[in-house]
mmCIF file of C-alpha atoms and ligand atoms in Angstrom:
data_model
loop_
_atom_site.group_PDB
_atom_site.id
_atom_site.type_symbol
_atom_site.label_atom_id
_atom_site.label_comp_id
_atom_site.label_asym_id
_atom_site.label_seq_id
_atom_site.Cartn_x
_atom_site.Cartn_y
_atom_site.Cartn_z
ATOM 1 C CA MET D 16 114.978 -50.510 23.358
ATOM 2 C CA SER D 17 115.466 -51.629 19.764
ATOM 3 C CA VAL D 18 117.586 -54.203 18.025
ATOM 4 C CA GLY D 19 120.737 -52.976 16.267
ATOM 5 C CA GLY D 20 124.435 -53.559 15.573
ATOM 6 C CA GLU D 21 126.362 -55.299 12.803
ATOM 7 C CA ARG D 22 125.512 -58.874 13.798
ATOM 8 C CA SER D 23 121.867 -58.064 14.080
ATOM 9 C CA ARG D 24 121.880 -56.526 10.576
ATOM 10 C CA ARG D 25 123.508 -59.679 9.212
ATOM 11 C CA PHE D 26 121.245 -62.176 10.946
ATOM 12 C CA LEU D 27 117.927 -60.702 11.910
ATOM 13 C CA ALA D 28 114.959 -61.102 9.582
ATOM 14 C CA GLU D 29 113.525 -57.933 8.055
ATOM 15 C CA ARG D 30 110.533 -58.315 10.357
ATOM 16 C CA ALA D 31 112.619 -58.344 13.530
ATOM 17 C CA ARG D 32 114.649 -55.282 12.613
ATOM 18 C CA SER D 33 111.617 -53.049 12.811
ATOM 19 C CA MET D 34 110.677 -54.266 16.303
ATOM 20 C CA ARG D 35 110.567 -51.584 18.961
ATOM 21 C CA ALA D 36 109.927 -51.956 22.668
ATOM 22 C CA SER D 37 106.639 -50.470 23.782
ATOM 23 C CA GLU D 38 107.211 -47.010 25.190
ATOM 24 C CA ILE D 39 105.135 -47.969 28.189
ATOM 25 C CA ARG D 40 107.378 -50.879 29.077
ATOM 26 C CA GLU D 41 110.510 -48.741 28.705
ATOM 27 C CA LEU D 42 108.969 -46.141 30.895
ATOM 28 C CA LEU D 43 107.967 -48.557 33.603
ATOM 29 C CA LYS D 44 111.575 -49.695 33.724
ATOM 30 C CA LEU D 45 112.690 -46.127 34.274
ATOM 31 C CA THR D 46 110.517 -45.757 37.342
ATOM 32 C CA GLU D 47 111.217 -49.214 38.821
ATOM 33 C CA GLY D 48 112.617 -49.206 42.336
ATOM 34 C CA ARG D 49 112.364 -45.414 42.621
ATOM 35 C CA ASP D 50 110.009 -43.504 44.831
ATOM 36 C CA ILE D 51 107.797 -42.389 41.991
ATOM 37 C CA ILE D 52 104.032 -42.223 41.794
ATOM 38 C CA SER D 53 103.279 -44.114 38.630
ATOM 39 C CA LEU D 54 100.136 -43.162 36.764
ATOM 40 C CA ALA D 55 101.800 -44.796 33.771
ATOM 41 C CA GLY D 56 101.106 -48.522 33.885
ATOM 42 C CA GLY D 57 97.888 -50.407 33.383
ATOM 43 C CA LEU D 58 98.081 -52.868 36.231
ATOM 44 C CA PRO D 59 95.008 -54.078 38.094
ATOM 45 C CA ASP D 60 94.865 -53.308 41.803
ATOM 46 C CA PRO D 61 96.217 -56.424 43.600
ATOM 47 C CA GLN D 62 93.430 -55.921 46.168
ATOM 48 C CA THR D 63 91.088 -57.331 43.528
ATOM 49 C CA PHE D 64 92.970 -60.653 43.339
ATOM 50 C CA PRO D 65 91.043 -63.352 45.227
ATOM 51 C CA ARG D 66 94.166 -64.959 46.714
ATOM 52 C CA GLU D 67 92.642 -67.389 49.212
ATOM 53 C CA GLU D 68 90.012 -68.697 46.831
ATOM 54 C CA LEU D 69 92.492 -69.063 43.963
ATOM 55 C CA ALA D 70 94.976 -70.852 46.232
ATOM 56 C CA GLU D 71 92.288 -73.301 47.274
ATOM 57 C CA ILE D 72 91.147 -73.890 43.700
ATOM 58 C CA ALA D 73 94.742 -74.315 42.475
ATOM 59 C CA ARG D 74 95.496 -76.816 45.223
ATOM 60 C CA ARG D 75 92.373 -78.859 44.540
ATOM 61 C CA VAL D 76 92.916 -78.813 40.790
ATOM 62 C CA ILE D 77 96.517 -80.020 41.144
ATOM 63 C CA ILE D 78 95.824 -82.679 43.767
ATOM 64 C CA GLU D 79 92.553 -84.013 42.378
ATOM 65 C CA ARG D 80 92.939 -83.457 38.629
ATOM 66 C CA GLY D 81 96.689 -83.099 38.261
ATOM 67 C CA ASN D 82 97.011 -85.803 35.606
ATOM 68 C CA GLN D 83 95.158 -83.548 33.190
ATOM 69 C CA ALA D 84 95.792 -80.107 34.683
ATOM 70 C CA LEU D 85 99.586 -80.522 34.606
ATOM 71 C CA GLN D 86 99.587 -82.100 31.149
ATOM 72 C CA TYR D 87 99.723 -80.752 27.571
ATOM 73 C CA SER D 88 96.284 -79.836 26.219
ATOM 74 C CA PRO D 89 94.637 -79.009 22.850
ATOM 75 C CA THR D 90 95.697 -75.845 20.999
ATOM 76 C CA LEU D 91 92.113 -74.573 21.001
ATOM 77 C CA GLY D 92 92.040 -74.805 24.777
ATOM 78 C CA VAL D 93 90.843 -77.192 27.488
ATOM 79 C CA THR D 94 87.432 -78.433 26.315
ATOM 80 C CA GLU D 95 85.816 -78.016 29.717
ATOM 81 C CA PHE D 96 87.055 -74.435 30.065
ATOM 82 C CA ARG D 97 85.883 -73.542 26.555
ATOM 83 C CA ARG D 98 82.399 -74.817 27.439
ATOM 84 C CA VAL D 99 82.274 -72.850 30.715
ATOM 85 C CA LEU D 100 83.666 -69.786 28.925
ATOM 86 C CA LYS D 101 80.963 -69.867 26.250
ATOM 87 C CA GLU D 102 78.315 -70.062 28.986
ATOM 88 C CA PHE D 103 79.976 -67.175 30.840
ATOM 89 C CA LEU D 104 80.017 -65.016 27.706
ATOM 90 C CA SER D 105 76.399 -65.836 26.802
ATOM 91 C CA SER D 106 75.247 -65.029 30.330
ATOM 92 C CA HIS D 107 77.046 -61.665 30.095
ATOM 93 C CA GLY D 108 75.335 -60.565 26.899
ATOM 94 C CA VAL D 109 77.905 -61.706 24.344
ATOM 95 C CA THR D 110 76.133 -63.674 21.633
ATOM 96 C CA VAL D 111 77.688 -67.034 20.796
ATOM 97 C CA ASN D 112 76.222 -68.211 17.462
ATOM 98 C CA SER D 113 75.913 -71.874 16.488
ATOM 99 C CA GLY D 114 78.567 -71.365 13.796
ATOM 100 C CA ASP D 115 80.971 -69.752 16.269
ATOM 101 C CA ASP D 116 83.911 -71.245 18.062
ATOM 102 C CA VAL D 117 86.229 -70.028 20.791
ATOM 103 C CA ILE D 118 90.004 -70.350 21.131
ATOM 104 C CA VAL D 119 91.813 -69.803 24.430
ATOM 105 C CA THR D 120 94.869 -67.581 24.075
ATOM 106 C CA THR D 121 97.756 -66.485 26.283
ATOM 107 C CA GLY D 122 96.100 -63.207 27.239
ATOM 108 C CA SER D 123 94.166 -61.312 24.598
ATOM 109 C CA GLN D 124 97.535 -59.936 23.489
ATOM 110 C CA GLU D 125 98.275 -63.281 21.878
ATOM 111 C CA ALA D 126 94.916 -63.186 20.124
ATOM 112 C CA LEU D 127 95.823 -59.768 18.688
ATOM 113 C CA TYR D 128 99.151 -61.129 17.506
ATOM 114 C CA LEU D 129 97.566 -64.214 15.936
ATOM 115 C CA ILE D 130 94.994 -62.035 14.173
ATOM 116 C CA ALA D 131 97.757 -59.877 12.721
ATOM 117 C CA LYS D 132 99.613 -63.017 11.669
ATOM 118 C CA VAL D 133 96.698 -64.653 9.868
ATOM 119 C CA PHE D 134 94.988 -61.609 8.347
ATOM 120 C CA VAL D 135 97.572 -58.932 7.611
ATOM 121 C CA ASP D 136 99.831 -58.968 4.582
ATOM 122 C CA PRO D 137 102.235 -56.037 4.161
ATOM 123 C CA GLY D 138 100.291 -52.987 3.022
ATOM 124 C CA ASP D 139 96.864 -54.263 4.096
ATOM 125 C CA VAL D 140 94.778 -51.524 5.650
ATOM 126 C CA VAL D 141 93.803 -51.796 9.304
ATOM 127 C CA PHE D 142 91.413 -49.078 10.471
ATOM 128 C CA VAL D 143 91.949 -48.011 14.062
ATOM 129 C CA GLU D 144 90.806 -45.451 16.583
ATOM 130 C CA ALA D 145 93.030 -42.435 17.269
ATOM 131 C CA PRO D 146 94.256 -42.948 19.929
ATOM 132 C CA THR D 147 94.258 -46.725 20.367
ATOM 133 C CA TYR D 148 95.953 -49.545 22.285
ATOM 134 C CA LEU D 149 99.678 -49.380 21.570
ATOM 135 C CA ALA D 150 100.408 -53.109 21.815
ATOM 136 C CA ALA D 151 97.728 -53.810 19.210
ATOM 137 C CA LEU D 152 99.325 -51.282 16.866
ATOM 138 C CA ASN D 153 102.678 -52.995 17.415
ATOM 139 C CA ALA D 154 101.241 -56.448 16.662
ATOM 140 C CA PHE D 155 99.683 -55.194 13.409
ATOM 141 C CA ARG D 156 102.844 -53.233 12.558
ATOM 142 C CA HIS D 157 104.866 -56.404 12.872
ATOM 143 C CA TYR D 158 103.039 -57.785 9.843
ATOM 144 C CA GLY D 159 103.263 -54.582 7.810
ATOM 145 C CA ALA D 160 99.784 -53.150 8.378
ATOM 146 C CA TYR D 161 99.011 -49.795 6.799
ATOM 147 C CA PHE D 162 96.979 -47.792 9.318
ATOM 148 C CA LYS D 163 94.182 -45.391 8.694
ATOM 149 C CA SER D 164 92.685 -43.917 11.809
ATOM 150 C CA ALA D 165 89.521 -42.133 12.864
ATOM 151 C CA PRO D 166 89.439 -39.842 15.888
ATOM 152 C CA LEU D 167 87.374 -40.383 19.008
ATOM 153 C CA ASP D 168 84.878 -38.079 20.623
ATOM 154 C CA ASP D 169 82.555 -38.599 23.603
ATOM 155 C CA GLU D 170 80.598 -41.211 21.635
ATOM 156 C CA GLY D 171 83.646 -43.242 20.655
ATOM 157 C CA MET D 172 85.085 -43.699 17.189
ATOM 158 C CA ARG D 173 83.929 -41.053 14.694
ATOM 159 C CA THR D 174 82.395 -43.460 12.206
ATOM 160 C CA ASP D 175 81.682 -40.636 9.757
ATOM 161 C CA VAL D 176 85.446 -40.093 9.529
ATOM 162 C CA LEU D 177 85.968 -43.860 9.384
ATOM 163 C CA GLU D 178 83.744 -43.957 6.306
ATOM 164 C CA GLU D 179 85.814 -41.211 4.687
ATOM 165 C CA ARG D 180 89.028 -43.066 5.474
ATOM 166 C CA ILE D 181 87.616 -46.293 4.020
ATOM 167 C CA LYS D 182 86.655 -44.518 0.799
ATOM 168 C CA GLU D 183 90.071 -42.874 0.666
ATOM 169 C CA ALA D 184 91.826 -46.245 1.058
ATOM 170 C CA ARG D 185 89.691 -47.670 -1.740
ATOM 171 C CA ARG D 186 90.539 -44.762 -4.027
ATOM 172 C CA GLU D 187 94.203 -45.410 -3.289
ATOM 173 C CA GLY D 188 93.721 -48.976 -4.482
ATOM 174 C CA ARG D 189 94.657 -50.548 -1.159
ATOM 175 C CA ARG D 190 93.461 -53.884 0.190
ATOM 176 C CA LEU D 191 91.111 -53.279 3.105
ATOM 177 C CA LYS D 192 91.097 -55.871 5.862
ATOM 178 C CA LEU D 193 90.105 -55.016 9.417
ATOM 179 C CA ILE D 194 88.586 -52.460 11.707
ATOM 180 C CA TYR D 195 90.156 -52.723 15.173
ATOM 181 C CA THR D 196 88.132 -51.165 17.976
ATOM 182 C CA ILE D 197 87.832 -51.161 21.765
ATOM 183 C CA PRO D 198 84.211 -50.031 22.040
ATOM 184 C CA THR D 199 83.797 -50.012 25.821
ATOM 185 C CA SER D 200 86.039 -48.013 28.183
ATOM 186 C CA GLN D 201 88.631 -47.674 25.473
ATOM 187 C CA ASN D 202 92.359 -47.900 26.189
ATOM 188 C CA PRO D 203 93.841 -45.289 26.341
ATOM 189 C CA SER D 204 90.952 -42.826 26.146
ATOM 190 C CA GLY D 205 88.371 -44.326 28.509
ATOM 191 C CA VAL D 206 85.625 -43.435 26.015
ATOM 192 C CA THR D 207 82.652 -45.757 25.306
ATOM 193 C CA MET D 208 81.105 -46.027 21.836
ATOM 194 C CA SER D 209 77.402 -45.187 21.546
ATOM 195 C CA LEU D 210 74.896 -47.689 20.199
ATOM 196 C CA GLU D 211 74.318 -45.590 17.101
ATOM 197 C CA ARG D 212 78.040 -45.562 16.274
ATOM 198 C CA ARG D 213 78.300 -49.303 16.886
ATOM 199 C CA LYS D 214 75.522 -49.893 14.385
ATOM 200 C CA HIS D 215 77.098 -47.539 11.876
ATOM 201 C CA LEU D 216 80.473 -49.259 12.237
ATOM 202 C CA LEU D 217 78.882 -52.634 11.505
ATOM 203 C CA GLU D 218 77.048 -51.191 8.495
ATOM 204 C CA LEU D 219 80.358 -49.935 7.136
ATOM 205 C CA ALA D 220 81.990 -53.326 7.715
ATOM 206 C CA GLU D 221 79.162 -54.888 5.730
ATOM 207 C CA GLU D 222 79.180 -52.321 2.929
ATOM 208 C CA TYR D 223 82.942 -52.410 2.426
ATOM 209 C CA ASP D 224 83.441 -56.098 3.278
ATOM 210 C CA LEU D 225 85.674 -55.758 6.326
ATOM 211 C CA LEU D 226 86.236 -57.863 9.415
ATOM 212 C CA VAL D 227 85.871 -56.211 12.817
ATOM 213 C CA VAL D 228 88.146 -56.973 15.757
ATOM 214 C CA GLU D 229 86.290 -56.076 18.958
ATOM 215 C CA ASP D 230 88.778 -55.929 21.836
ATOM 216 C CA ASP D 231 86.812 -56.058 25.068
ATOM 217 C CA PRO D 232 88.835 -56.306 28.296
ATOM 218 C CA TYR D 233 86.737 -53.763 30.181
ATOM 219 C CA SER D 234 82.986 -54.099 29.570
ATOM 220 C CA PHE D 235 82.466 -56.564 32.433
ATOM 221 C CA PHE D 236 83.155 -54.030 35.147
ATOM 222 C CA THR D 237 81.800 -50.675 34.017
ATOM 223 C CA PHE D 238 81.003 -48.310 36.901
ATOM 224 C CA GLU D 239 77.875 -46.994 35.261
ATOM 225 C CA PRO D 240 75.397 -48.866 33.088
ATOM 226 C CA VAL D 241 76.318 -48.934 29.406
ATOM 227 C CA GLU D 242 73.310 -49.051 27.099
ATOM 228 C CA ALA D 243 75.215 -50.373 24.095
ATOM 229 C CA GLU D 244 75.585 -54.102 23.507
ATOM 230 C CA PRO D 245 78.846 -55.660 22.295
ATOM 231 C CA LEU D 246 79.444 -55.449 18.543
ATOM 232 C CA LYS D 247 79.551 -59.243 18.610
ATOM 233 C CA THR D 248 75.936 -59.275 19.752
ATOM 234 C CA LEU D 249 74.793 -56.591 17.297
ATOM 235 C CA ASP D 250 76.571 -58.268 14.383
ATOM 236 C CA LYS D 251 74.226 -60.152 12.069
ATOM 237 C CA SER D 252 76.722 -61.247 9.455
ATOM 238 C CA GLY D 253 79.520 -62.968 11.350
ATOM 239 C CA ARG D 254 82.104 -60.229 10.781
ATOM 240 C CA VAL D 255 83.111 -59.653 14.389
ATOM 241 C CA ILE D 256 86.059 -61.340 16.065
ATOM 242 C CA TYR D 257 85.449 -60.830 19.768
ATOM 243 C CA LEU D 258 88.442 -60.747 22.136
ATOM 244 C CA GLY D 259 88.268 -61.001 25.901
ATOM 245 C CA THR D 260 90.553 -61.662 28.844
ATOM 246 C CA LEU D 261 90.617 -62.627 32.513
ATOM 247 C CA SER D 262 93.386 -60.089 33.130
ATOM 248 C CA LYS D 263 91.195 -57.368 34.612
ATOM 249 C CA ILE D 264 88.430 -59.575 36.044
ATOM 250 C CA LEU D 265 90.464 -62.247 37.839
ATOM 251 C CA SER D 266 94.246 -62.064 37.375
ATOM 252 C CA PRO D 267 96.588 -61.086 34.537
ATOM 253 C CA GLY D 268 99.171 -63.563 35.827
ATOM 254 C CA LEU D 269 97.013 -66.495 34.713
ATOM 255 C CA ARG D 270 97.478 -65.226 31.121
ATOM 256 C CA ILE D 271 94.062 -66.331 29.920
ATOM 257 C CA GLY D 272 92.371 -64.604 27.025
ATOM 258 C CA TRP D 273 90.130 -65.728 24.181
ATOM 259 C CA ALA D 274 88.849 -65.070 20.696
ATOM 260 C CA LEU D 275 85.247 -65.846 19.803
ATOM 261 C CA ALA D 276 84.388 -65.791 16.099
ATOM 262 C CA GLU D 277 83.047 -67.806 13.180
ATOM 263 C CA SER D 278 84.715 -71.193 13.224
ATOM 264 C CA TRP D 279 86.787 -70.601 10.046
ATOM 265 C CA VAL D 280 88.471 -67.672 11.807
ATOM 266 C CA VAL D 281 89.115 -69.739 14.924
ATOM 267 C CA THR D 282 90.598 -72.551 12.834
ATOM 268 C CA ALA D 283 93.016 -70.105 11.207
ATOM 269 C CA LEU D 284 94.022 -68.770 14.635
ATOM 270 C CA GLU D 285 94.413 -72.333 15.931
ATOM 271 C CA LEU D 286 96.794 -73.255 13.105
ATOM 272 C CA ALA D 287 98.841 -70.118 13.734
ATOM 273 C CA LYS D 288 98.919 -70.724 17.482
ATOM 274 C CA GLN D 289 100.238 -74.272 17.092
ATOM 275 C CA SER D 290 103.624 -72.938 16.092
ATOM 276 C CA VAL D 291 103.618 -70.073 18.604
ATOM 277 C CA ASP D 292 103.058 -71.878 21.917
ATOM 278 C CA LEU D 293 101.211 -75.194 21.274
ATOM 279 C CA HIS D 294 98.547 -74.143 23.782
ATOM 280 C CA SER D 295 97.975 -71.732 26.644
ATOM 281 C CA SER D 296 98.661 -72.909 30.199
ATOM 282 C CA THR D 297 96.568 -76.004 30.950
ATOM 283 C CA LEU D 298 96.778 -75.338 34.675
ATOM 284 C CA SER D 299 95.545 -71.761 34.292
ATOM 285 C CA GLN D 300 92.618 -72.993 32.211
ATOM 286 C CA PHE D 301 91.610 -75.567 34.825
ATOM 287 C CA ILE D 302 91.798 -72.888 37.517
ATOM 288 C CA ALA D 303 89.870 -70.424 35.356
ATOM 289 C CA ALA D 304 87.115 -72.972 34.648
ATOM 290 C CA GLU D 305 86.653 -73.601 38.369
ATOM 291 C CA ALA D 306 86.749 -69.882 39.149
ATOM 292 C CA MET D 307 84.039 -69.167 36.575
ATOM 293 C CA ARG D 308 81.902 -72.093 37.685
ATOM 294 C CA LYS D 309 82.100 -71.071 41.341
ATOM 295 C CA GLY D 310 81.158 -67.456 40.572
ATOM 296 C CA LEU D 311 84.593 -66.206 41.615
ATOM 297 C CA VAL D 312 84.995 -64.153 38.432
ATOM 298 C CA ASP D 313 81.667 -62.409 39.037
ATOM 299 C CA LYS D 314 82.665 -61.766 42.647
ATOM 300 C CA THR D 315 85.986 -60.275 41.535
ATOM 301 C CA VAL D 316 84.178 -58.116 38.987
ATOM 302 C CA GLU D 317 81.997 -56.657 41.747
ATOM 303 C CA LYS D 318 85.022 -55.907 43.893
ATOM 304 C CA ALA D 319 86.912 -54.352 40.975
ATOM 305 C CA ARG D 320 83.896 -52.224 40.091
ATOM 306 C CA THR D 321 83.743 -50.703 43.586
ATOM 307 C CA ILE D 322 87.474 -50.141 43.950
ATOM 308 C CA TYR D 323 87.994 -48.654 40.493
ATOM 309 C CA LYS D 324 84.934 -46.422 40.645
ATOM 310 C CA GLU D 325 86.240 -44.838 43.840
ATOM 311 C CA LYS D 326 89.675 -44.359 42.345
ATOM 312 C CA ARG D 327 88.280 -42.929 39.110
ATOM 313 C CA ASP D 328 86.280 -40.431 41.146
ATOM 314 C CA VAL D 329 89.352 -39.389 43.134
ATOM 315 C CA MET D 330 91.257 -38.834 39.888
ATOM 316 C CA LEU D 331 88.413 -36.824 38.345
ATOM 317 C CA GLU D 332 88.104 -34.664 41.465
ATOM 318 C CA SER D 333 91.872 -34.142 41.590
ATOM 319 C CA LEU D 334 92.011 -33.162 37.916
ATOM 320 C CA GLU D 335 89.238 -30.663 38.536
ATOM 321 C CA GLU D 336 91.153 -29.253 41.486
ATOM 322 C CA TYR D 337 94.727 -29.197 40.209
ATOM 323 C CA PHE D 338 94.805 -29.087 36.397
ATOM 324 C CA PRO D 339 94.503 -25.681 34.719
ATOM 325 C CA ASN D 340 91.242 -24.801 32.959
ATOM 326 C CA SER D 341 92.962 -24.977 29.600
ATOM 327 C CA CYS D 342 93.158 -28.796 29.945
ATOM 328 C CA ARG D 343 90.348 -31.246 29.288
ATOM 329 C CA TRP D 344 90.012 -34.923 30.005
ATOM 330 C CA THR D 345 87.708 -37.880 29.473
ATOM 331 C CA ARG D 346 85.205 -39.162 32.038
ATOM 332 C CA PRO D 347 85.344 -42.937 31.648
ATOM 333 C CA VAL D 348 82.444 -45.187 32.656
ATOM 334 C CA GLY D 349 84.863 -48.064 33.147
ATOM 335 C CA GLY D 350 88.352 -49.344 32.438
ATOM 336 C CA LEU D 351 91.558 -48.162 34.026
ATOM 337 C CA PHE D 352 92.431 -44.871 32.332
ATOM 338 C CA ILE D 353 91.656 -41.207 31.918
ATOM 339 C CA PHE D 354 93.054 -39.431 28.864
ATOM 340 C CA ALA D 355 94.002 -35.786 29.241
ATOM 341 C CA TYR D 356 94.385 -33.160 26.524
ATOM 342 C CA LEU D 357 96.758 -30.344 27.438
ATOM 343 C CA PRO D 358 96.859 -27.026 25.578
ATOM 344 C CA GLU D 359 98.169 -27.272 22.015
ATOM 345 C CA GLY D 360 101.913 -26.691 21.866
ATOM 346 C CA LEU D 361 102.697 -28.597 25.054
ATOM 347 C CA ASP D 362 104.664 -31.781 24.398
ATOM 348 C CA THR D 363 104.004 -34.445 27.027
ATOM 349 C CA LYS D 364 106.922 -36.589 25.873
ATOM 350 C CA ALA D 365 109.366 -33.726 26.327
ATOM 351 C CA MET D 366 107.769 -32.929 29.690
ATOM 352 C CA LEU D 367 108.047 -36.479 31.056
ATOM 353 C CA PRO D 368 111.624 -36.308 32.424
ATOM 354 C CA GLU D 369 110.606 -33.228 34.427
ATOM 355 C CA ALA D 370 107.558 -35.039 35.754
ATOM 356 C CA ILE D 371 109.695 -38.024 36.757
ATOM 357 C CA GLU D 372 112.080 -35.606 38.445
ATOM 358 C CA ARG D 373 109.128 -34.465 40.525
ATOM 359 C CA GLY D 374 108.207 -38.045 41.338
ATOM 360 C CA VAL D 375 105.281 -38.734 39.030
ATOM 361 C CA ALA D 376 105.020 -40.692 35.768
ATOM 362 C CA TYR D 377 102.378 -40.945 33.040
ATOM 363 C CA VAL D 378 102.325 -42.217 29.485
ATOM 364 C CA PRO D 379 102.758 -39.570 26.783
ATOM 365 C CA GLY D 380 99.809 -39.924 24.436
ATOM 366 C CA ALA D 381 101.504 -39.594 21.026
ATOM 367 C CA SER D 382 102.489 -43.256 20.751
ATOM 368 C CA PHE D 383 98.798 -44.241 20.833
ATOM 369 C CA PHE D 384 98.175 -42.376 17.574
ATOM 370 C CA ALA D 385 98.905 -44.585 14.558
ATOM 371 C CA GLU D 386 99.282 -41.695 12.145
ATOM 372 C CA GLY D 387 100.965 -39.143 14.387
ATOM 373 C CA GLY D 388 99.598 -36.294 16.479
ATOM 374 C CA GLY D 389 98.527 -36.324 20.117
ATOM 375 C CA GLU D 390 101.763 -34.683 21.345
ATOM 376 C CA ASN D 391 99.760 -32.696 23.890
ATOM 377 C CA THR D 392 97.996 -35.748 25.366
ATOM 378 C CA MET D 393 98.707 -38.093 28.268
ATOM 379 C CA ARG D 394 97.261 -41.348 29.599
ATOM 380 C CA LEU D 395 96.649 -41.494 33.328
ATOM 381 C CA ASN D 396 96.074 -44.799 35.127
ATOM 382 C CA PHE D 397 93.857 -44.864 38.202
ATOM 383 C CA SER D 398 93.603 -48.610 38.912
ATOM 384 C CA TYR D 399 97.014 -49.307 40.446
ATOM 385 C CA PRO D 400 98.038 -46.268 42.529
ATOM 386 C CA THR D 401 96.400 -45.673 45.915
ATOM 387 C CA LYS D 402 93.866 -42.876 46.260
ATOM 388 C CA GLU D 403 96.467 -40.801 48.094
ATOM 389 C CA GLN D 404 98.979 -41.365 45.311
ATOM 390 C CA ILE D 405 96.425 -40.408 42.670
ATOM 391 C CA ARG D 406 95.662 -37.144 44.455
ATOM 392 C CA GLU D 407 99.339 -36.312 45.025
ATOM 393 C CA GLY D 408 100.401 -37.396 41.525
ATOM 394 C CA ILE D 409 97.752 -35.249 39.872
ATOM 395 C CA ARG D 410 98.673 -32.338 42.158
ATOM 396 C CA ARG D 411 102.323 -32.540 41.093
ATOM 397 C CA LEU D 412 101.404 -32.849 37.420
ATOM 398 C CA GLY D 413 98.967 -29.959 37.675
ATOM 399 C CA LEU D 414 101.679 -27.740 39.122
ATOM 400 C CA LEU D 415 104.090 -28.671 36.369
ATOM 401 C CA ILE D 416 101.539 -28.011 33.640
ATOM 402 C CA LYS D 417 100.589 -24.679 35.208
ATOM 403 C CA GLU D 418 104.238 -23.664 35.154
ATOM 404 C CA LYS D 419 104.391 -24.571 31.459
ATOM 405 C CA VAL D 420 101.252 -22.748 30.417
ATOM 406 C CA GLY D 421 101.475 -20.042 33.042
ATOM 407 C CA GLY D 422 97.844 -20.693 34.063
HETATM 408 C C1 PLP R 525 92.650 -52.869 24.958
HETATM 409 C C2 PLP R 525 93.509 -53.981 25.455
HETATM 410 N N1 PLP R 525 93.652 -55.090 24.717
HETATM 411 C C3 PLP R 525 94.413 -56.113 25.131
HETATM 412 C C4 PLP R 525 95.097 -56.060 26.328
HETATM 413 C C5 PLP R 525 95.984 -57.230 26.687
HETATM 414 O O1 PLP R 525 95.575 -57.851 27.827
HETATM 415 P P1 PLP R 525 95.992 -59.338 28.198
HETATM 416 O O2 PLP R 525 96.999 -59.828 27.213
HETATM 417 O O3 PLP R 525 96.509 -59.255 29.580
HETATM 418 O O4 PLP R 525 94.721 -60.120 28.099
HETATM 419 C C6 PLP R 525 94.993 -54.923 27.126
HETATM 420 C C7 PLP R 525 95.732 -54.816 28.400
HETATM 421 O O5 PLP R 525 95.796 -53.838 29.060
HETATM 422 C C8 PLP R 525 94.179 -53.853 26.685
HETATM 423 O O6 PLP R 525 94.034 -52.724 27.389
#
C-alpha cells in the first residue's frame, strides 16, 4: 500500500508521499481469514495475557479511581505510573540516574517516532544494525534519515564495521546523530550483543559524539541468562535513550511504552508528543501501575519465558530436521524470532507466493536491511503459532526450499 493519484500529488506534503505500508502489515492482510500457518507476524501468544487479573484490576480502577483514570492526564504520563515504572526498571537492572526522566508513550513505536521527529533532520546519519526492526527504519525514514548499517554476527552488531561506517560518514561530511540498536534478542535476528561489543559501541558514541537509542522490548524474558547489562546501565555519559514496552510482558493492546533518558531528551519528546496525541491512555497507565505493583508483570514474564522457550526449541528442532544443510539460522536466547539464511541466489520475496500457496507465511528478510541485501533471508516467528503449526510450517518451508536448491 502506498499513497498515489493526482489528488494526492496536489495535496499531500512531500513527507507523506514517501510513506509506504510496512511489508509485514501488507503480508498479514494477505493471510487474514485463510487457513495459513503464519510464521510472519510478531504477536505475543494470547495464553500469556493474564485476563482474569487484568479484568479485576480494570474494574477496580474504573469503579474506585474512575475520576482520574477516565480523565485526561499529563503528556509525560500519569505521575504514579511513572514512579512505579522507574522502580520496576531499577529493580530489573536498568539504571535510572538522578538526572534522568521517563516519558510514557503509546507503545515504544511512538517513542521511536518521537525520537525521529526531534533528532533527525533530512540527511542526518542514523547508524543501524543490518538487519534491523523495519518500523524503526520507517520512522527514521519519515524524517529523511540517511542510514549507514553494520552487519550482525553471533555477538550482535559488528562494532568494528560500525566504526568504519562512522569514519566514512565523517569523511563524507555528513552530520552524525544516532546509533539505533536492539542489543538483546534483536528483531528480526534474535541475536544478543556481547558485553564487549556493548562497551565498544558506547566508546564509539563517546568518541564521535553520538546519541544511542537502545530499543529493549525483549530483555525481560530471555530464556537463558544474558551476561550483558543494558547499554543504559553501562553508559557513563548520559548518551543512551532507553526504550521499553509492556507489549511483550503484559499486553500490546494496552499500548504502553516508555523512553528513559536525560531529562533534556525527555522534555524534547514531551513537547513533540503534545501535538501527536496529548498523552497515552490514562486508563491503560492506571491498569499498568496496578499490574506492576501487584507483581502481575513479573508473573506474566515468567509465563512468557516458559511458553516461548518451548516454542523456540520446537522451531530449532524443526529447522534442524526439515531445512537443508545449506541453510543456517540464529539461535536466539529470547525474543520472538529466528532469522534464517538460505543459500545465496535464493530470493525469499519471490518465493513467498509459493509458500503462501502451500499454506505457510514468513517475512522476507530484505526489508530489514536499510542499505539493501538480505534477499536470501527470512524472519520466522515462534511466539504466536502453536507448536504443531511451527513444526508443520517449517516442514512445508523446508520442502519448498529443498525443491529450490535441489538439496
Ligand atoms: C524492536 C522493537 N521495537 C519496538 C517495537 C514496538 O512495540 P510496541 O509499540 O508494541 O511497544 C517492537 C514490536 O515488535 C519491536 O520488536
